[in-house]
Amino acid sequence: MTNAAEGVLPLSIYAVLKGEHKEVSLFFAALEASPAPIEAAKRSLFGKLRKELLSHARAEEATVYDPLQAKISDTAMLDEARAEHEEMEDMLETLHALDVADDTWMEKLRELKEAVDHHVEEEESETFKTMEKLFSEDEAKALANAFHEAKKKEQEAIDS
């Protein structure tokens, strides 16, 4: 998930993450709409989704969650978010190991989508509110830049 405006306008971390969340939703919609006979296309699209989700989660933990954790005393919200990331990674690896033609593949994809949707809802409604209270606008823009850099490195390290 690349930001078309990257380098043009300094975006806050909130805009960047919301944009990425919307892009992931489009990946899920495309996978769910993909006709069963087009397995190669489905595999390719899933590979892209997997890479995006893994790199997003890992970069988010390092550049958003860690700085936020340094500013709050109750880390339950972040502990839950990290656990959700771990669950998502496990689900992605299960899907990655299955053949897209397997009868359970689409069921597992829908479970992943539900988990991601739940995580996004909590993050955008709860985590962002906490962050907006603790980070200045300049800090939010710096977090966005750090996120972009970390995500690029993560993407390079992930096999499709």
mmCIF file of C-alpha atoms in Angstrom:
data_model
loop_
_atom_site.group_PDB
_atom_site.id
_atom_site.type_symbol
_atom_site.label_atom_id
_atom_site.label_comp_id
_atom_site.label_asym_id
_atom_site.label_seq_id
_atom_site.Cartn_x
_atom_site.Cartn_y
_atom_site.Cartn_z
ATOM 1 C CA MET A 1 0.000 0.000 0.000
ATOM 2 C CA THR A 2 1.734 3.020 -1.185
ATOM 3 C CA ASN A 3 0.565 6.517 -0.678
ATOM 4 C CA ALA A 4 0.190 8.358 -3.988
ATOM 5 C CA ALA A 5 0.709 11.666 -2.193
ATOM 6 C CA GLU A 6 3.885 10.452 -0.489
ATOM 7 C CA GLY A 7 6.534 13.115 -0.805
ATOM 8 C CA VAL A 8 4.012 15.685 -1.974
ATOM 9 C CA LEU A 9 2.101 16.523 1.172
ATOM 10 C CA PRO A 10 3.153 15.528 4.659
ATOM 11 C CA LEU A 11 0.302 13.339 5.866
ATOM 12 C CA SER A 12 -0.440 12.464 9.450
ATOM 13 C CA ILE A 13 -0.186 8.888 10.605
ATOM 14 C CA TYR A 14 -3.984 8.794 10.896
ATOM 15 C CA ALA A 15 -4.526 9.582 7.206
ATOM 16 C CA VAL A 16 -1.855 7.114 6.171
ATOM 17 C CA LEU A 17 -3.231 4.257 8.261
ATOM 18 C CA LYS A 18 -6.849 4.934 7.265
ATOM 19 C CA GLY A 19 -5.794 4.897 3.613
ATOM 20 C CA GLU A 20 -4.039 1.590 4.104
ATOM 21 C CA HIS A 21 -7.046 0.143 5.915
ATOM 22 C CA LYS A 22 -9.262 1.085 2.945
ATOM 23 C CA GLU A 23 -6.817 -0.467 0.507
ATOM 24 C CA VAL A 24 -6.824 -3.748 2.438
ATOM 25 C CA SER A 25 -10.634 -3.751 2.300
ATOM 26 C CA LEU A 26 -10.383 -3.497 -1.490
ATOM 27 C CA PHE A 27 -8.039 -6.508 -1.559
ATOM 28 C CA PHE A 28 -10.554 -8.542 0.441
ATOM 29 C CA ALA A 29 -13.424 -7.458 -1.814
ATOM 30 C CA ALA A 30 -11.470 -8.432 -4.927
ATOM 31 C CA LEU A 31 -10.566 -11.820 -3.469
ATOM 32 C CA GLU A 32 -14.139 -12.538 -2.448
ATOM 33 C CA ALA A 33 -15.432 -11.545 -5.898
ATOM 34 C CA SER A 34 -12.764 -13.545 -7.739
ATOM 35 C CA PRO A 35 -14.302 -16.470 -9.651
ATOM 36 C CA ALA A 36 -13.108 -19.869 -8.456
ATOM 37 C CA PRO A 37 -11.591 -20.944 -11.810
ATOM 38 C CA ILE A 38 -9.105 -18.079 -11.764
ATOM 39 C CA GLU A 39 -6.849 -19.644 -9.157
ATOM 40 C CA ALA A 40 -3.623 -18.065 -10.414
ATOM 41 C CA ALA A 41 -5.119 -14.595 -10.131
ATOM 42 C CA LYS A 42 -6.447 -15.367 -6.669
ATOM 43 C CA ARG A 43 -3.031 -16.661 -5.536
ATOM 44 C CA SER A 44 -1.349 -13.537 -6.860
ATOM 45 C CA LEU A 45 -3.855 -11.214 -5.230
ATOM 46 C CA PHE A 46 -3.587 -13.061 -1.937
ATOM 47 C CA GLY A 47 0.207 -12.795 -2.100
ATOM 48 C CA LYS A 48 -0.139 -9.030 -2.390
ATOM 49 C CA LEU A 49 -2.654 -8.883 0.468
ATOM 50 C CA ARG A 50 -0.384 -11.021 2.654
ATOM 51 C CA LYS A 51 2.625 -8.817 1.988
ATOM 52 C CA GLU A 52 0.624 -5.651 2.660
ATOM 53 C CA LEU A 53 -0.870 -6.898 5.915
ATOM 54 C CA LEU A 54 2.397 -8.295 7.258
ATOM 55 C CA SER A 55 4.439 -5.220 6.393
ATOM 56 C CA HIS A 56 1.721 -2.891 7.691
ATOM 57 C CA ALA A 57 1.428 -4.703 11.031
ATOM 58 C CA ARG A 58 5.156 -4.947 11.609
ATOM 59 C CA ALA A 59 5.830 -1.329 10.653
ATOM 60 C CA GLU A 60 2.874 -0.155 12.727
ATOM 61 C CA GLU A 61 4.131 -1.928 15.831
ATOM 62 C CA ALA A 62 7.610 -0.448 15.505
ATOM 63 C CA THR A 63 6.724 3.100 14.506
ATOM 64 C CA VAL A 64 3.305 3.674 16.074
ATOM 65 C CA TYR A 65 2.707 1.256 18.936
ATOM 66 C CA ASP A 66 6.187 1.536 20.475
ATOM 67 C CA PRO A 67 6.139 5.373 20.630
ATOM 68 C CA LEU A 68 2.565 5.288 21.944
ATOM 69 C CA GLN A 69 3.486 2.752 24.613
ATOM 70 C CA ALA A 70 6.205 5.124 25.834
ATOM 71 C CA LYS A 71 3.525 7.773 26.477
ATOM 72 C CA ILE A 72 0.843 5.729 28.251
ATOM 73 C CA SER A 73 0.763 3.821 31.512
ATOM 74 C CA ASP A 74 -2.079 1.398 30.704
ATOM 75 C CA THR A 75 -0.879 -0.725 27.806
ATOM 76 C CA ALA A 76 -3.884 -3.075 27.638
ATOM 77 C CA MET A 77 -5.078 -1.480 24.383
ATOM 78 C CA LEU A 78 -1.678 -1.993 22.746
ATOM 79 C CA ASP A 79 -1.304 -5.491 24.155
ATOM 80 C CA GLU A 80 -4.634 -6.396 22.538
ATOM 81 C CA ALA A 81 -3.626 -4.766 19.234
ATOM 82 C CA ARG A 82 -0.349 -6.694 19.176
ATOM 83 C CA ALA A 83 -2.189 -9.944 19.961
ATOM 84 C CA GLU A 84 -4.564 -9.216 17.065
ATOM 85 C CA HIS A 85 -1.571 -8.678 14.776
ATOM 86 C CA GLU A 86 -0.135 -12.014 15.893
ATOM 87 C CA GLU A 87 -3.454 -13.756 15.274
ATOM 88 C CA MET A 88 -3.640 -12.147 11.830
ATOM 89 C CA GLU A 89 -0.114 -13.341 10.997
ATOM 90 C CA ASP A 90 -1.063 -16.888 12.032
ATOM 91 C CA MET A 91 -4.183 -16.737 9.865
ATOM 92 C CA LEU A 92 -2.171 -15.416 6.910
ATOM 93 C CA GLU A 93 0.330 -18.257 7.228
ATOM 94 C CA THR A 94 -2.495 -20.813 7.363
ATOM 95 C CA LEU A 95 -3.969 -19.350 4.188
ATOM 96 C CA HIS A 96 -0.535 -19.136 2.556
ATOM 97 C CA ALA A 97 -0.027 -22.868 3.162
ATOM 98 C CA LEU A 98 -3.427 -23.829 1.711
ATOM 99 C CA ASP A 99 -4.217 -24.148 -1.966
ATOM 100 C CA VAL A 100 -6.683 -21.443 -3.053
ATOM 101 C CA ALA A 101 -8.784 -24.234 -4.613
ATOM 102 C CA ASP A 102 -9.137 -25.922 -1.201
ATOM 103 C CA ASP A 103 -12.728 -25.828 0.032
ATOM 104 C CA THR A 104 -11.692 -24.234 3.328
ATOM 105 C CA TRP A 105 -9.571 -21.465 1.776
ATOM 106 C CA MET A 106 -12.418 -18.973 1.251
ATOM 107 C CA GLU A 107 -13.801 -19.715 4.713
ATOM 108 C CA LYS A 108 -10.377 -18.967 6.244
ATOM 109 C CA LEU A 109 -10.133 -15.785 4.159
ATOM 110 C CA ARG A 110 -13.482 -14.589 5.521
ATOM 111 C CA GLU A 111 -12.303 -15.300 9.074
ATOM 112 C CA LEU A 112 -9.193 -13.234 8.388
ATOM 113 C CA LYS A 113 -11.292 -10.412 6.955
ATOM 114 C CA GLU A 114 -13.486 -10.389 10.078
ATOM 115 C CA ALA A 115 -10.413 -10.267 12.321
ATOM 116 C CA VAL A 116 -8.858 -7.449 10.295
ATOM 117 C CA ASP A 117 -12.145 -5.489 10.212
ATOM 118 C CA HIS A 118 -12.449 -5.816 14.002
ATOM 119 C CA HIS A 119 -8.856 -4.648 14.485
ATOM 120 C CA VAL A 120 -9.297 -1.682 12.152
ATOM 121 C CA GLU A 121 -12.512 -0.612 13.894
ATOM 122 C CA GLU A 122 -10.857 -0.642 17.318
ATOM 123 C CA GLU A 123 -7.743 1.075 16.062
ATOM 124 C CA GLU A 124 -9.562 3.877 14.267
ATOM 125 C CA SER A 125 -12.069 4.458 17.069
ATOM 126 C CA GLU A 126 -9.969 3.886 20.204
ATOM 127 C CA THR A 127 -6.249 3.930 19.448
ATOM 128 C CA PHE A 128 -6.408 6.976 17.188
ATOM 129 C CA LYS A 129 -8.317 8.945 19.842
ATOM 130 C CA THR A 130 -5.641 8.182 22.388
ATOM 131 C CA MET A 131 -2.891 9.080 19.937
ATOM 132 C CA GLU A 132 -4.539 12.369 18.957
ATOM 133 C CA LYS A 133 -4.430 13.421 22.609
ATOM 134 C CA LEU A 134 -0.761 12.514 23.016
ATOM 135 C CA PHE A 135 0.913 13.373 19.698
ATOM 136 C CA SER A 136 1.169 16.806 18.145
ATOM 137 C CA GLU A 137 0.418 17.288 14.463
ATOM 138 C CA ASP A 138 4.147 17.402 13.729
ATOM 139 C CA GLU A 139 4.689 14.196 15.675
ATOM 140 C CA ALA A 140 1.851 12.530 13.754
ATOM 141 C CA LYS A 141 3.522 13.517 10.475
ATOM 142 C CA ALA A 142 6.887 12.244 11.704
ATOM 143 C CA LEU A 143 5.228 8.946 12.656
ATOM 144 C CA ALA A 144 3.815 8.706 9.126
ATOM 145 C CA ASN A 145 7.261 9.176 7.613
ATOM 146 C CA ALA A 146 8.782 6.615 9.959
ATOM 147 C CA PHE A 147 5.947 4.207 9.141
ATOM 148 C CA HIS A 148 6.566 4.546 5.387
ATOM 149 C CA GLU A 149 10.270 3.837 5.800
ATOM 150 C CA ALA A 150 9.723 0.859 8.098
ATOM 151 C CA LYS A 151 7.055 -0.565 5.821
ATOM 152 C CA LYS A 152 9.340 -0.386 2.776
ATOM 153 C CA LYS A 153 12.004 -2.339 4.669
ATOM 154 C CA GLU A 154 9.446 -4.898 5.844
ATOM 155 C CA GLN A 155 8.110 -5.391 2.327
ATOM 156 C CA GLU A 156 11.605 -6.059 1.023
ATOM 157 C CA ALA A 157 12.072 -8.728 3.699
ATOM 158 C CA ILE A 158 8.781 -10.569 3.025
ATOM 159 C CA ASP A 159 8.526 -13.295 0.430
ATOM 160 C CA SER A 160 5.282 -13.274 -1.520
#
